[in-house]
GROMACS .gro file of C-alpha atoms in nm:
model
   64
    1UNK     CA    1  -2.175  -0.090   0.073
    2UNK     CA    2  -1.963  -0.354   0.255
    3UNK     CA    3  -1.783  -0.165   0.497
    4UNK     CA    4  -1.370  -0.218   0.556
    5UNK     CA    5  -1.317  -0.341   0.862
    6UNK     CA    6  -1.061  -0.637   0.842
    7UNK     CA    7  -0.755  -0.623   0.593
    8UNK     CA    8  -0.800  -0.758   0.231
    9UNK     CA    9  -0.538  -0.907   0.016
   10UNK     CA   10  -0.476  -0.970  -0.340
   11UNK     CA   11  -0.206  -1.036  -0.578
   12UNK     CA   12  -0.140  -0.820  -0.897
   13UNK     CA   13   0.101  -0.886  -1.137
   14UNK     CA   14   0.279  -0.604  -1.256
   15UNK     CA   15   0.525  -0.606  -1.602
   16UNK     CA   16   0.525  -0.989  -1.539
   17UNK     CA   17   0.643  -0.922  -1.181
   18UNK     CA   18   0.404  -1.081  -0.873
   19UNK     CA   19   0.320  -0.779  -0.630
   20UNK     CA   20   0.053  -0.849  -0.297
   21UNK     CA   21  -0.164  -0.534  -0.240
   22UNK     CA   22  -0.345  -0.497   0.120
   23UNK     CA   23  -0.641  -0.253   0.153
   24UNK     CA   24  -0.718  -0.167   0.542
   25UNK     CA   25  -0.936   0.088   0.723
   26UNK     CA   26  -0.617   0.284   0.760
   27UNK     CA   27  -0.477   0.291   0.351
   28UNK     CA   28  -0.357   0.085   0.166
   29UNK     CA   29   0.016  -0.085   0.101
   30UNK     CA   30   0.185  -0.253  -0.224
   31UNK     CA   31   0.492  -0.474  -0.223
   32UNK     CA   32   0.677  -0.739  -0.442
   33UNK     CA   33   0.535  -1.087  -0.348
   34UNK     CA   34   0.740  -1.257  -0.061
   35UNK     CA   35   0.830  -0.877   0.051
   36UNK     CA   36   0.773  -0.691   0.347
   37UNK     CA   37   0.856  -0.350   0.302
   38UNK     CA   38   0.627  -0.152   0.020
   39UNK     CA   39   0.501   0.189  -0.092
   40UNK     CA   40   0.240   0.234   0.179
   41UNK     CA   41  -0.060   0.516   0.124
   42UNK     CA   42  -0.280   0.612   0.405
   43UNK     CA   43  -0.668   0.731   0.335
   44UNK     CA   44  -0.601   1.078   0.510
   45UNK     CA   45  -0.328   1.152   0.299
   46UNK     CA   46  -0.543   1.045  -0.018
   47UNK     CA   47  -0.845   1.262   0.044
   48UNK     CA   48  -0.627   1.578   0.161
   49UNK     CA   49  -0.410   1.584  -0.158
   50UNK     CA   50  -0.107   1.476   0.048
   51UNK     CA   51  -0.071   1.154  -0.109
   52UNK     CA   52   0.191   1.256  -0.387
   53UNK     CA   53   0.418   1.424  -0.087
   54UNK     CA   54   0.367   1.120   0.140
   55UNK     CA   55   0.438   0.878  -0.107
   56UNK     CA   56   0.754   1.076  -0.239
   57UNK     CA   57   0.865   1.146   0.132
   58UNK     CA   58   0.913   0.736   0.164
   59UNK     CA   59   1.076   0.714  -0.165
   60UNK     CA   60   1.325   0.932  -0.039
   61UNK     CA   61   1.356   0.783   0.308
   62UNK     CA   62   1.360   0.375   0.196
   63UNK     CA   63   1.669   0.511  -0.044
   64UNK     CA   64   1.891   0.548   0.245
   0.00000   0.00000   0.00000
C-alpha cells in the first residue's frame, strides 16, 4: 500500500455539477469547484461511528 502522506485532489462531477474532493492523512473534504468551504470528514470520526453526527453538526453550523 502507498501510504497518505501529502494531500490528493480530484474533481467529481456530481448531477452535472463540478465538485474538487481532497483526501489527507487527517480526512477527507468535498466542495463545489472554485469553493472553499465544504462538508469536511475526519478519519477518527469515520472509524468511531461519529461521522453521521460530525457531518450533521456542520450542516447545522454552516446554516447560520
Amino acid at each position: 500500500m502507498t501510504p497518505l502522506d501529502k494531500p490528493l485532489k480530484r474533481e467529481i462531477q456530481i448531477d452535472g455539477v463540478a465538485y474538487t474532493l481532497v483526501l489527507d492523512p487527517q480526512g477527507l473534504k468535498l466542495a463545489e469547484k472554485g469553493h472553499r468551504r465544504g462538508v469536511e470528514l475526519y478519519w477518527k470520526d469515520l472509524v468511531s461511528g461519529d461521522a453521521a453526527l460530525a457531518t450533521a453538526l456542520q450542516a447545522s453550523l454552516e446554516a447560520d
